[in-house]
Amino acid sequence: MERKWYQSYDKEVKKEVDLDKYDNLPHIFDEMFHKYPDKDAFISMGHSITFRETDEQSNRLANYLTNELKLKKGDRVGIMMPNCLQYPLCLFAILKAGLVVVNINPLYTPRELEYQLNDAGVRAIFAWEPAMKTLETCLSKTAVEHIICTKLGDLLPFPKGFIINSVIKYVKKMVPSYNLPKAYSFSEAITLGQNGTFQNKEIDIQDIAFLQYTGGTTGVSKGAVLTHYNISANISQAGHWLRHSLDENSEVVITPLPLYHIFSLTANCLTLGSIGAHNILITNPRDIPNFIKTLKKTPFTVITGVNTLFNALLNHPEFKDIDFSTLKIALGGGMAVQSATAQKWKDQTGKPIVEAYGLTETSPAACINPLDIPEYNG
């Protein structure tokens, strides 16, 4: 079969990659954690955790899920939170334990949440505190047995974490009153998970890793079944495409799109994480003034986003004060980037927006521009 897209490949890019290099996703994680142990992996609200800390804390959570909650291989575990340090720990823990990740939008209504929990067969869920009332409302109509509640500042040092949690609850009043007495706190889960040493689980490359829900274009949200092979293959493909433009152990990535969405999950957290990139997690990208402040004080090399986000940044008066001298790649996905937005971005940053296209069902990247394009090409 003639594959005309090969004509667009950089001469250094192989036409095929070894999709059998990894046994499962935890195999990729082990390589990443051992390669960059003391490098910062994730930062949120000014506090970083290293790859070593990510590994250790996620092992404790994996222990908790299997030893304390007695979850079995293949059981479904939900994650319902915005971008924060807790998210990657939960993600890695679930996958290490041989369980299935079910990502859930933390802004879901009770009806939407009830449907997804039942459709996926979720047995346990990590949820941030503002979503607990929603969870309480529909809990009796689901099969959820275990709840782990986290507050946004739980992994931040004192007094910062305490202040953030207090502001969210008492000043912004984002936490409706709820009654879930059997819910564990995130810190309790970490503490209970310290008992014993985590043992790697037997996970086949064809085992399910994610039930990733996607709205598509019609009807209710549907859970795309993604295996360890699906995701590891896409990490290998995308990683090989990126490796000639990015450097291991040195990239700083702005992550404003929610990690519960397939784009940010695979591009930022998994693919770029696998080369030792430092993910700067933006909890609320709709707060453009605070987002701009983060961009102004942090030299970064990669930013991912959707057209509406790029446009919102460009229209803020302080956007012109951001230093883009270290920027290597601005990656647009999730929706088509408009030419006017792309042109304005290039004019102000000196870098084009590189577009990628994919589907949740293709886990997700299907095609991407050459990274060295001089201009947006539509």
mmCIF file of C-alpha atoms in Angstrom:
data_model
loop_
_atom_site.group_PDB
_atom_site.id
_atom_site.type_symbol
_atom_site.label_atom_id
_atom_site.label_comp_id
_atom_site.label_asym_id
_atom_site.label_seq_id
_atom_site.Cartn_x
_atom_site.Cartn_y
_atom_site.Cartn_z
ATOM 1 C CA MET A 1 0.000 0.000 0.000
ATOM 2 C CA GLU A 2 1.316 3.428 -0.918
ATOM 3 C CA ARG A 3 1.610 5.607 2.166
ATOM 4 C CA LYS A 4 1.876 9.133 0.864
ATOM 5 C CA TRP A 5 2.167 10.643 4.319
ATOM 6 C CA TYR A 6 5.733 9.299 4.519
ATOM 7 C CA GLN A 7 6.673 12.176 2.203
ATOM 8 C CA SER A 8 6.031 14.583 5.100
ATOM 9 C CA TYR A 9 8.297 12.746 7.543
ATOM 10 C CA ASP A 10 11.540 14.326 8.620
ATOM 11 C CA LYS A 11 14.453 12.252 7.353
ATOM 12 C CA GLU A 12 15.302 11.270 10.932
ATOM 13 C CA VAL A 13 11.827 9.884 11.634
ATOM 14 C CA LYS A 14 11.455 6.134 11.216
ATOM 15 C CA LYS A 15 8.544 4.904 9.173
ATOM 16 C CA GLU A 16 7.821 2.241 11.776
ATOM 17 C CA VAL A 17 8.358 2.104 15.534
ATOM 18 C CA ASP A 18 8.698 -0.887 17.820
ATOM 19 C CA LEU A 19 5.229 -1.284 19.335
ATOM 20 C CA ASP A 20 6.290 -4.337 21.322
ATOM 21 C CA LYS A 21 8.957 -2.576 23.350
ATOM 22 C CA TYR A 22 6.768 -2.357 26.463
ATOM 23 C CA ASP A 23 4.854 -5.077 28.315
ATOM 24 C CA ASN A 24 2.284 -2.608 29.691
ATOM 25 C CA LEU A 25 1.959 1.013 30.794
ATOM 26 C CA PRO A 26 3.613 0.486 34.216
ATOM 27 C CA HIS A 27 6.667 -0.715 32.258
ATOM 28 C CA ILE A 28 6.830 2.778 30.700
ATOM 29 C CA PHE A 29 6.308 4.361 34.120
ATOM 30 C CA ASP A 30 9.126 2.322 35.684
ATOM 31 C CA GLU A 31 11.493 3.425 32.945
ATOM 32 C CA MET A 32 10.461 7.060 33.419
ATOM 33 C CA PHE A 33 10.732 7.020 37.218
ATOM 34 C CA HIS A 34 14.155 5.366 37.191
ATOM 35 C CA LYS A 35 15.522 7.570 34.426
ATOM 36 C CA TYR A 36 14.598 10.936 35.983
ATOM 37 C CA PRO A 37 14.166 10.272 39.737
ATOM 38 C CA ASP A 38 15.184 13.673 41.087
ATOM 39 C CA LYS A 39 13.699 15.742 38.269
ATOM 40 C CA ASP A 40 10.517 17.694 38.989
ATOM 41 C CA ALA A 41 7.625 15.855 37.363
ATOM 42 C CA PHE A 42 4.577 17.972 38.226
ATOM 43 C CA ILE A 43 4.015 21.395 39.732
ATOM 44 C CA SER A 44 0.740 22.856 40.929
ATOM 45 C CA MET A 45 0.186 26.164 42.712
ATOM 46 C CA GLY A 46 3.916 26.659 43.161
ATOM 47 C CA HIS A 47 4.688 23.239 44.653
ATOM 48 C CA SER A 48 6.556 20.504 42.772
ATOM 49 C CA ILE A 49 6.846 16.750 43.191
ATOM 50 C CA THR A 50 9.679 14.760 41.641
ATOM 51 C CA PHE A 51 9.422 11.596 39.567
ATOM 52 C CA ARG A 52 10.708 9.647 42.582
ATOM 53 C CA GLU A 53 8.007 11.112 44.824
ATOM 54 C CA THR A 54 5.386 10.435 42.166
ATOM 55 C CA ASP A 55 6.509 6.808 42.027
ATOM 56 C CA GLU A 56 6.567 6.351 45.809
ATOM 57 C CA GLN A 57 3.229 8.041 46.466
ATOM 58 C CA SER A 58 1.467 6.232 43.626
ATOM 59 C CA ASN A 59 2.831 2.919 44.960
ATOM 60 C CA ARG A 60 1.217 3.692 48.312
ATOM 61 C CA LEU A 61 -2.084 4.441 46.624
ATOM 62 C CA ALA A 62 -1.820 1.249 44.562
ATOM 63 C CA ASN A 63 -1.218 -0.660 47.815
ATOM 64 C CA TYR A 64 -4.271 1.007 49.326
ATOM 65 C CA LEU A 65 -6.479 0.081 46.378
ATOM 66 C CA THR A 66 -5.441 -3.566 46.345
ATOM 67 C CA ASN A 67 -4.650 -4.355 50.001
ATOM 68 C CA GLU A 68 -7.112 -2.135 51.878
ATOM 69 C CA LEU A 69 -10.009 -1.874 49.432
ATOM 70 C CA LYS A 70 -9.427 -5.387 48.036
ATOM 71 C CA LEU A 71 -10.013 -4.269 44.456
ATOM 72 C CA LYS A 72 -9.285 -6.935 41.876
ATOM 73 C CA LYS A 73 -7.611 -6.742 38.478
ATOM 74 C CA GLY A 74 -9.938 -5.114 35.977
ATOM 75 C CA ASP A 75 -12.075 -3.275 38.538
ATOM 76 C CA ARG A 76 -13.037 0.239 37.483
ATOM 77 C CA VAL A 77 -11.815 3.247 39.469
ATOM 78 C CA GLY A 78 -12.988 6.798 38.778
ATOM 79 C CA ILE A 79 -10.928 9.989 38.972
ATOM 80 C CA MET A 80 -13.059 13.116 39.341
ATOM 81 C CA MET A 81 -10.852 16.159 39.858
ATOM 82 C CA PRO A 82 -9.291 19.106 37.994
ATOM 83 C CA ASN A 83 -5.571 19.429 37.278
ATOM 84 C CA CYS A 84 -3.751 19.086 40.591
ATOM 85 C CA LEU A 85 -0.897 17.029 42.024
ATOM 86 C CA GLN A 86 -3.282 14.310 43.207
ATOM 87 C CA TYR A 87 -4.419 13.473 39.669
ATOM 88 C CA PRO A 88 -1.200 11.865 38.325
ATOM 89 C CA LEU A 89 -0.712 9.965 41.595
ATOM 90 C CA CYS A 90 -4.193 8.450 41.264
ATOM 91 C CA LEU A 91 -3.669 7.750 37.568
ATOM 92 C CA PHE A 92 -0.378 5.900 38.007
ATOM 93 C CA ALA A 93 -1.669 4.033 41.080
ATOM 94 C CA ILE A 94 -4.762 2.689 39.324
ATOM 95 C CA LEU A 95 -2.778 1.486 36.309
ATOM 96 C CA LYS A 96 0.019 -0.010 38.421
ATOM 97 C CA ALA A 97 -2.585 -1.974 40.367
ATOM 98 C CA GLY A 98 -3.987 -3.519 37.184
ATOM 99 C CA LEU A 99 -7.228 -1.589 37.538
ATOM 100 C CA VAL A 100 -9.081 0.452 34.911
ATOM 101 C CA VAL A 101 -9.091 4.274 34.908
ATOM 102 C CA VAL A 102 -12.441 5.975 34.383
ATOM 103 C CA ASN A 103 -11.851 9.714 33.961
ATOM 104 C CA ILE A 104 -14.804 11.850 35.057
ATOM 105 C CA ASN A 105 -15.491 15.530 34.481
ATOM 106 C CA PRO A 106 -15.592 17.161 37.960
ATOM 107 C CA LEU A 107 -18.299 19.556 36.731
ATOM 108 C CA TYR A 108 -20.771 16.780 35.904
ATOM 109 C CA THR A 109 -24.364 17.054 37.098
ATOM 110 C CA PRO A 110 -25.776 14.241 39.276
ATOM 111 C CA ARG A 111 -27.586 12.782 36.253
ATOM 112 C CA GLU A 112 -24.420 12.762 34.110
ATOM 113 C CA LEU A 113 -22.345 11.305 36.933
ATOM 114 C CA GLU A 114 -24.895 8.589 37.730
ATOM 115 C CA TYR A 115 -24.962 7.495 34.103
ATOM 116 C CA GLN A 116 -21.178 7.259 33.766
ATOM 117 C CA LEU A 117 -20.619 5.491 37.092
ATOM 118 C CA ASN A 118 -23.205 2.863 36.160
ATOM 119 C CA ASP A 119 -22.177 2.519 32.527
ATOM 120 C CA ALA A 120 -18.535 1.952 33.518
ATOM 121 C CA GLY A 121 -19.302 -0.146 36.586
ATOM 122 C CA VAL A 122 -17.138 2.018 38.857
ATOM 123 C CA ARG A 123 -16.375 0.404 42.250
ATOM 124 C CA ALA A 124 -14.159 3.122 43.744
ATOM 125 C CA ILE A 125 -13.697 6.807 43.048
ATOM 126 C CA PHE A 126 -11.196 9.549 43.843
ATOM 127 C CA ALA A 127 -13.152 12.825 43.915
ATOM 128 C CA TRP A 128 -12.273 16.388 44.881
ATOM 129 C CA GLU A 129 -14.339 17.941 47.652
ATOM 130 C CA PRO A 130 -16.476 20.342 45.557
ATOM 131 C CA ALA A 131 -17.885 17.285 43.715
ATOM 132 C CA MET A 132 -18.814 15.336 46.843
ATOM 133 C CA LYS A 133 -22.379 16.672 47.033
ATOM 134 C CA THR A 134 -22.960 15.642 43.419
ATOM 135 C CA LEU A 135 -21.610 12.200 44.254
ATOM 136 C CA GLU A 136 -23.793 11.934 47.357
ATOM 137 C CA THR A 137 -26.890 12.806 45.317
ATOM 138 C CA CYS A 138 -26.535 9.827 42.981
ATOM 139 C CA LEU A 139 -24.482 7.377 45.067
ATOM 140 C CA SER A 140 -27.370 5.117 46.131
ATOM 141 C CA LYS A 141 -28.216 4.453 42.473
ATOM 142 C CA THR A 142 -24.691 3.232 41.631
ATOM 143 C CA ALA A 143 -22.400 0.317 42.514
ATOM 144 C CA VAL A 144 -19.686 2.563 44.002
ATOM 145 C CA GLU A 145 -18.378 1.027 47.234
ATOM 146 C CA HIS A 146 -15.375 3.199 48.075
ATOM 147 C CA ILE A 147 -14.886 6.969 48.029
ATOM 148 C CA ILE A 148 -11.620 8.830 48.542
ATOM 149 C CA CYS A 149 -12.101 12.570 48.958
ATOM 150 C CA THR A 150 -9.324 15.036 48.219
ATOM 151 C CA LYS A 151 -9.096 18.754 48.823
ATOM 152 C CA LEU A 152 -7.216 20.853 46.293
ATOM 153 C CA GLY A 153 -4.427 21.771 48.696
ATOM 154 C CA ASP A 154 -3.912 18.319 50.211
ATOM 155 C CA LEU A 155 -0.407 17.823 48.761
ATOM 156 C CA LEU A 156 0.717 21.404 49.288
ATOM 157 C CA PRO A 157 2.907 22.332 52.280
ATOM 158 C CA PHE A 158 1.446 23.957 55.378
ATOM 159 C CA PRO A 159 0.138 26.662 55.621
ATOM 160 C CA LYS A 160 -0.372 27.053 51.873
ATOM 161 C CA GLY A 161 -2.508 23.957 51.487
ATOM 162 C CA PHE A 162 -4.621 24.874 54.527
ATOM 163 C CA ILE A 163 -5.180 28.389 53.206
ATOM 164 C CA ILE A 164 -6.188 27.180 49.722
ATOM 165 C CA ASN A 165 -8.601 24.613 51.142
ATOM 166 C CA SER A 166 -10.117 27.242 53.449
ATOM 167 C CA VAL A 167 -10.521 29.781 50.647
ATOM 168 C CA ILE A 168 -12.216 27.240 48.378
ATOM 169 C CA LYS A 169 -14.636 26.192 51.124
ATOM 170 C CA TYR A 170 -15.343 29.372 53.071
ATOM 171 C CA VAL A 171 -14.536 32.283 50.750
ATOM 172 C CA LYS A 172 -15.421 30.975 47.308
ATOM 173 C CA LYS A 173 -18.041 28.647 48.827
ATOM 174 C CA MET A 174 -17.329 25.954 46.248
ATOM 175 C CA VAL A 175 -18.039 23.070 48.636
ATOM 176 C CA PRO A 176 -21.763 22.416 49.210
ATOM 177 C CA SER A 177 -22.611 20.625 52.446
ATOM 178 C CA TYR A 178 -22.493 16.834 52.018
ATOM 179 C CA ASN A 179 -22.826 13.704 54.150
ATOM 180 C CA LEU A 180 -20.607 10.802 53.128
ATOM 181 C CA PRO A 181 -19.337 9.445 56.467
ATOM 182 C CA LYS A 182 -17.702 6.359 54.939
ATOM 183 C CA ALA A 183 -15.484 8.371 52.594
ATOM 184 C CA TYR A 184 -11.744 8.245 53.223
ATOM 185 C CA SER A 185 -9.545 11.299 52.910
ATOM 186 C CA PHE A 186 -6.684 11.313 50.419
ATOM 187 C CA SER A 187 -4.127 11.547 53.236
ATOM 188 C CA GLU A 188 -5.700 8.519 54.956
ATOM 189 C CA ALA A 189 -5.397 6.535 51.736
ATOM 190 C CA ILE A 190 -1.707 7.453 51.411
ATOM 191 C CA THR A 191 -1.074 6.548 55.064
ATOM 192 C CA LEU A 192 -2.865 3.206 54.873
ATOM 193 C CA GLY A 193 -0.989 2.420 51.666
ATOM 194 C CA GLN A 194 2.358 2.625 53.462
ATOM 195 C CA ASN A 195 1.754 -0.819 54.948
ATOM 196 C CA GLY A 196 3.877 -3.270 52.984
ATOM 197 C CA THR A 197 5.878 -2.934 49.781
ATOM 198 C CA PHE A 198 4.058 -2.596 46.500
ATOM 199 C CA GLN A 199 4.468 -5.597 44.230
ATOM 200 C CA ASN A 200 4.096 -5.170 40.470
ATOM 201 C CA LYS A 201 0.943 -6.777 39.115
ATOM 202 C CA GLU A 202 0.755 -9.110 36.158
ATOM 203 C CA ILE A 203 -0.729 -6.947 33.443
ATOM 204 C CA ASP A 204 -1.079 -8.086 29.850
ATOM 205 C CA ILE A 205 -0.510 -5.570 27.060
ATOM 206 C CA GLN A 206 -4.070 -6.281 25.842
ATOM 207 C CA ASP A 207 -5.680 -5.604 29.235
ATOM 208 C CA ILE A 208 -7.992 -2.607 29.455
ATOM 209 C CA ALA A 209 -6.297 0.520 30.835
ATOM 210 C CA PHE A 210 -9.028 3.149 30.343
ATOM 211 C CA LEU A 211 -12.737 3.464 29.831
ATOM 212 C CA GLN A 212 -12.375 6.947 28.392
ATOM 213 C CA TYR A 213 -15.700 8.710 27.952
ATOM 214 C CA THR A 214 -16.260 10.817 24.881
ATOM 215 C CA GLY A 215 -19.289 12.865 23.936
ATOM 216 C CA GLY A 216 -18.878 12.277 20.226
ATOM 217 C CA THR A 217 -21.654 13.962 18.271
ATOM 218 C CA THR A 218 -24.824 12.145 19.299
ATOM 219 C CA GLY A 219 -26.565 10.898 22.431
ATOM 220 C CA VAL A 220 -24.992 10.213 25.782
ATOM 221 C CA SER A 221 -21.264 10.017 26.477
ATOM 222 C CA LYS A 222 -19.722 6.691 25.480
ATOM 223 C CA GLY A 223 -16.832 4.837 27.070
ATOM 224 C CA ALA A 224 -14.084 4.096 24.560
ATOM 225 C CA VAL A 225 -12.217 0.938 25.563
ATOM 226 C CA LEU A 226 -8.471 1.638 25.473
ATOM 227 C CA THR A 227 -5.933 -1.061 26.278
ATOM 228 C CA HIS A 228 -2.403 -0.814 27.609
ATOM 229 C CA TYR A 229 -1.321 -1.602 24.039
ATOM 230 C CA ASN A 230 -3.403 1.243 22.568
ATOM 231 C CA ILE A 231 -1.914 3.868 24.857
ATOM 232 C CA SER A 232 1.669 2.540 24.928
ATOM 233 C CA ALA A 233 1.663 2.390 21.114
ATOM 234 C CA ASN A 234 0.544 6.004 20.876
ATOM 235 C CA ILE A 235 3.170 7.083 23.411
ATOM 236 C CA SER A 236 5.830 5.340 21.306
ATOM 237 C CA GLN A 237 4.561 6.880 18.054
ATOM 238 C CA ALA A 238 4.145 10.421 19.379
ATOM 239 C CA GLY A 239 7.345 10.196 21.397
ATOM 240 C CA HIS A 240 9.334 9.245 18.314
ATOM 241 C CA TRP A 241 7.803 12.127 16.349
ATOM 242 C CA LEU A 242 8.746 14.579 19.115
ATOM 243 C CA ARG A 243 12.198 13.308 20.009
ATOM 244 C CA HIS A 244 14.019 15.179 17.217
ATOM 245 C CA SER A 245 12.562 18.537 18.304
ATOM 246 C CA LEU A 246 12.587 18.130 22.085
ATOM 247 C CA ASP A 247 15.262 17.151 24.584
ATOM 248 C CA GLU A 248 15.022 14.536 27.288
ATOM 249 C CA ASN A 249 15.022 15.744 30.872
ATOM 250 C CA SER A 250 14.790 19.448 30.042
ATOM 251 C CA GLU A 251 11.354 20.384 28.708
ATOM 252 C CA VAL A 252 8.870 22.486 30.695
ATOM 253 C CA VAL A 253 5.290 21.919 29.592
ATOM 254 C CA ILE A 254 2.286 24.123 30.266
ATOM 255 C CA THR A 255 -0.729 21.865 30.904
ATOM 256 C CA PRO A 256 -3.936 23.912 30.963
ATOM 257 C CA LEU A 257 -6.343 21.398 29.428
ATOM 258 C CA PRO A 258 -7.829 18.953 31.952
ATOM 259 C CA LEU A 259 -5.927 15.716 32.406
ATOM 260 C CA TYR A 260 -9.219 13.841 32.413
ATOM 261 C CA HIS A 261 -9.431 14.671 28.677
ATOM 262 C CA ILE A 262 -7.604 12.312 26.314
ATOM 263 C CA PHE A 263 -5.534 15.067 24.630
ATOM 264 C CA SER A 264 -3.878 16.403 27.769
ATOM 265 C CA LEU A 265 -3.739 12.966 29.378
ATOM 266 C CA THR A 266 -1.690 11.349 26.625
ATOM 267 C CA ALA A 267 0.220 14.310 25.170
ATOM 268 C CA ASN A 268 1.228 16.133 28.347
ATOM 269 C CA CYS A 269 1.111 13.651 31.197
ATOM 270 C CA LEU A 270 2.165 10.417 29.489
ATOM 271 C CA THR A 271 4.081 11.180 26.277
ATOM 272 C CA LEU A 272 5.962 14.267 27.421
ATOM 273 C CA GLY A 273 6.248 12.837 30.927
ATOM 274 C CA SER A 274 7.984 9.792 29.452
ATOM 275 C CA ILE A 275 10.867 12.002 28.256
ATOM 276 C CA GLY A 276 11.257 13.629 31.671
ATOM 277 C CA ALA A 277 9.271 16.792 30.982
ATOM 278 C CA HIS A 278 8.133 18.974 33.881
ATOM 279 C CA ASN A 279 4.353 19.415 33.702
ATOM 280 C CA ILE A 280 3.023 22.701 35.059
ATOM 281 C CA LEU A 281 -0.595 21.920 35.936
ATOM 282 C CA ILE A 282 -3.063 24.774 35.462
ATOM 283 C CA THR A 283 -6.048 24.060 37.713
ATOM 284 C CA ASN A 284 -8.380 26.697 36.296
ATOM 285 C CA PRO A 285 -7.385 27.823 32.766
ATOM 286 C CA ARG A 286 -10.550 29.935 32.544
ATOM 287 C CA ASP A 287 -8.949 32.275 35.081
ATOM 288 C CA ILE A 288 -6.918 33.981 32.355
ATOM 289 C CA PRO A 289 -5.319 36.682 34.592
ATOM 290 C CA ASN A 290 -3.829 34.041 36.927
ATOM 291 C CA PHE A 291 -2.912 31.835 33.977
ATOM 292 C CA ILE A 292 -1.014 34.776 32.454
ATOM 293 C CA LYS A 293 0.817 35.322 35.776
ATOM 294 C CA THR A 294 2.025 31.719 35.684
ATOM 295 C CA LEU A 295 3.228 32.083 32.094
ATOM 296 C CA LYS A 296 5.062 35.321 32.939
ATOM 297 C CA LYS A 297 7.066 33.834 35.807
ATOM 298 C CA THR A 298 7.833 30.433 34.300
ATOM 299 C CA PRO A 299 10.170 29.892 31.311
ATOM 300 C CA PHE A 300 8.474 27.116 29.325
ATOM 301 C CA THR A 301 9.228 25.184 26.153
ATOM 302 C CA VAL A 302 5.886 23.556 25.232
ATOM 303 C CA ILE A 303 2.279 24.621 25.561
ATOM 304 C CA THR A 304 -0.800 22.688 24.493
ATOM 305 C CA GLY A 305 -4.265 24.078 24.029
ATOM 306 C CA VAL A 306 -7.430 24.466 22.013
ATOM 307 C CA ASN A 307 -8.350 27.381 19.762
ATOM 308 C CA THR A 308 -10.571 29.070 22.358
ATOM 309 C CA LEU A 309 -7.785 28.983 24.945
ATOM 310 C CA PHE A 310 -5.142 30.400 22.588
ATOM 311 C CA ASN A 311 -7.606 33.129 21.600
ATOM 312 C CA ALA A 312 -8.422 34.022 25.217
ATOM 313 C CA LEU A 313 -4.718 34.353 26.024
ATOM 314 C CA LEU A 314 -4.040 36.485 22.962
ATOM 315 C CA ASN A 315 -6.834 38.889 23.883
ATOM 316 C CA HIS A 316 -5.512 39.551 27.370
ATOM 317 C CA PRO A 317 -3.599 42.860 27.604
ATOM 318 C CA GLU A 318 -0.679 41.303 29.533
ATOM 319 C CA PHE A 319 -0.078 38.545 26.983
ATOM 320 C CA LYS A 320 2.503 40.773 25.309
ATOM 321 C CA ASP A 321 4.577 40.716 28.516
ATOM 322 C CA ILE A 322 5.169 36.947 28.401
ATOM 323 C CA ASP A 323 8.674 35.799 27.429
ATOM 324 C CA PHE A 324 8.409 33.278 24.585
ATOM 325 C CA SER A 325 12.143 33.045 23.930
ATOM 326 C CA THR A 326 12.301 29.449 25.236
ATOM 327 C CA LEU A 327 9.163 28.221 23.453
ATOM 328 C CA LYS A 328 9.752 25.319 21.064
ATOM 329 C CA ILE A 329 6.254 23.989 20.337
ATOM 330 C CA ALA A 330 2.703 25.291 20.654
ATOM 331 C CA LEU A 331 0.442 22.312 20.017
ATOM 332 C CA GLY A 332 -3.202 22.782 19.097
ATOM 333 C CA GLY A 333 -5.785 20.019 19.192
ATOM 334 C CA GLY A 334 -9.274 19.172 20.399
ATOM 335 C CA MET A 335 -10.804 21.378 17.722
ATOM 336 C CA ALA A 336 -9.635 23.102 14.558
ATOM 337 C CA VAL A 337 -7.345 26.074 15.127
ATOM 338 C CA GLN A 338 -8.656 29.116 13.278
ATOM 339 C CA SER A 339 -6.278 30.809 10.864
ATOM 340 C CA ALA A 340 -6.802 34.249 12.440
ATOM 341 C CA THR A 341 -5.875 32.886 15.880
ATOM 342 C CA ALA A 342 -2.856 31.061 14.462
ATOM 343 C CA GLN A 343 -1.604 34.134 12.635
ATOM 344 C CA LYS A 344 -1.964 36.336 15.694
ATOM 345 C CA TRP A 345 -0.159 33.706 17.795
ATOM 346 C CA LYS A 346 2.747 33.535 15.345
ATOM 347 C CA ASP A 347 2.971 37.331 15.187
ATOM 348 C CA GLN A 348 3.177 37.678 18.972
ATOM 349 C CA THR A 349 5.195 34.599 19.963
ATOM 350 C CA GLY A 350 7.341 33.958 16.894
ATOM 351 C CA LYS A 351 6.223 30.307 16.803
ATOM 352 C CA PRO A 352 3.467 28.723 14.695
ATOM 353 C CA ILE A 353 0.720 26.612 16.210
ATOM 354 C CA VAL A 354 1.347 22.998 15.251
ATOM 355 C CA GLU A 355 -1.893 21.083 14.851
ATOM 356 C CA ALA A 356 -2.637 17.482 15.744
ATOM 357 C CA TYR A 357 -5.790 15.523 15.082
ATOM 358 C CA GLY A 358 -7.101 12.509 16.877
ATOM 359 C CA LEU A 359 -10.049 10.789 18.517
ATOM 360 C CA THR A 360 -10.542 9.248 21.917
ATOM 361 C CA GLU A 361 -11.178 6.032 19.986
ATOM 362 C CA THR A 362 -7.727 6.253 18.336
ATOM 363 C CA SER A 363 -6.065 6.625 21.745
ATOM 364 C CA PRO A 364 -5.852 9.497 20.573
ATOM 365 C CA ALA A 365 -3.252 10.884 18.128
ATOM 366 C CA ALA A 366 -3.985 10.023 14.488
ATOM 367 C CA CYS A 367 -1.937 12.655 12.667
ATOM 368 C CA ILE A 368 0.173 15.695 13.411
ATOM 369 C CA ASN A 369 1.943 18.445 11.513
ATOM 370 C CA PRO A 370 5.719 18.258 11.056
ATOM 371 C CA LEU A 371 7.076 20.068 14.083
ATOM 372 C CA ASP A 372 9.377 22.285 12.035
ATOM 373 C CA ILE A 373 6.658 23.936 9.931
ATOM 374 C CA PRO A 374 7.470 27.653 9.601
ATOM 375 C CA GLU A 375 3.836 28.753 9.376
ATOM 376 C CA TYR A 376 0.373 27.523 10.333
ATOM 377 C CA ASN A 377 -0.799 25.457 7.359
ATOM 378 C CA GLY A 378 -4.436 24.678 8.118
#
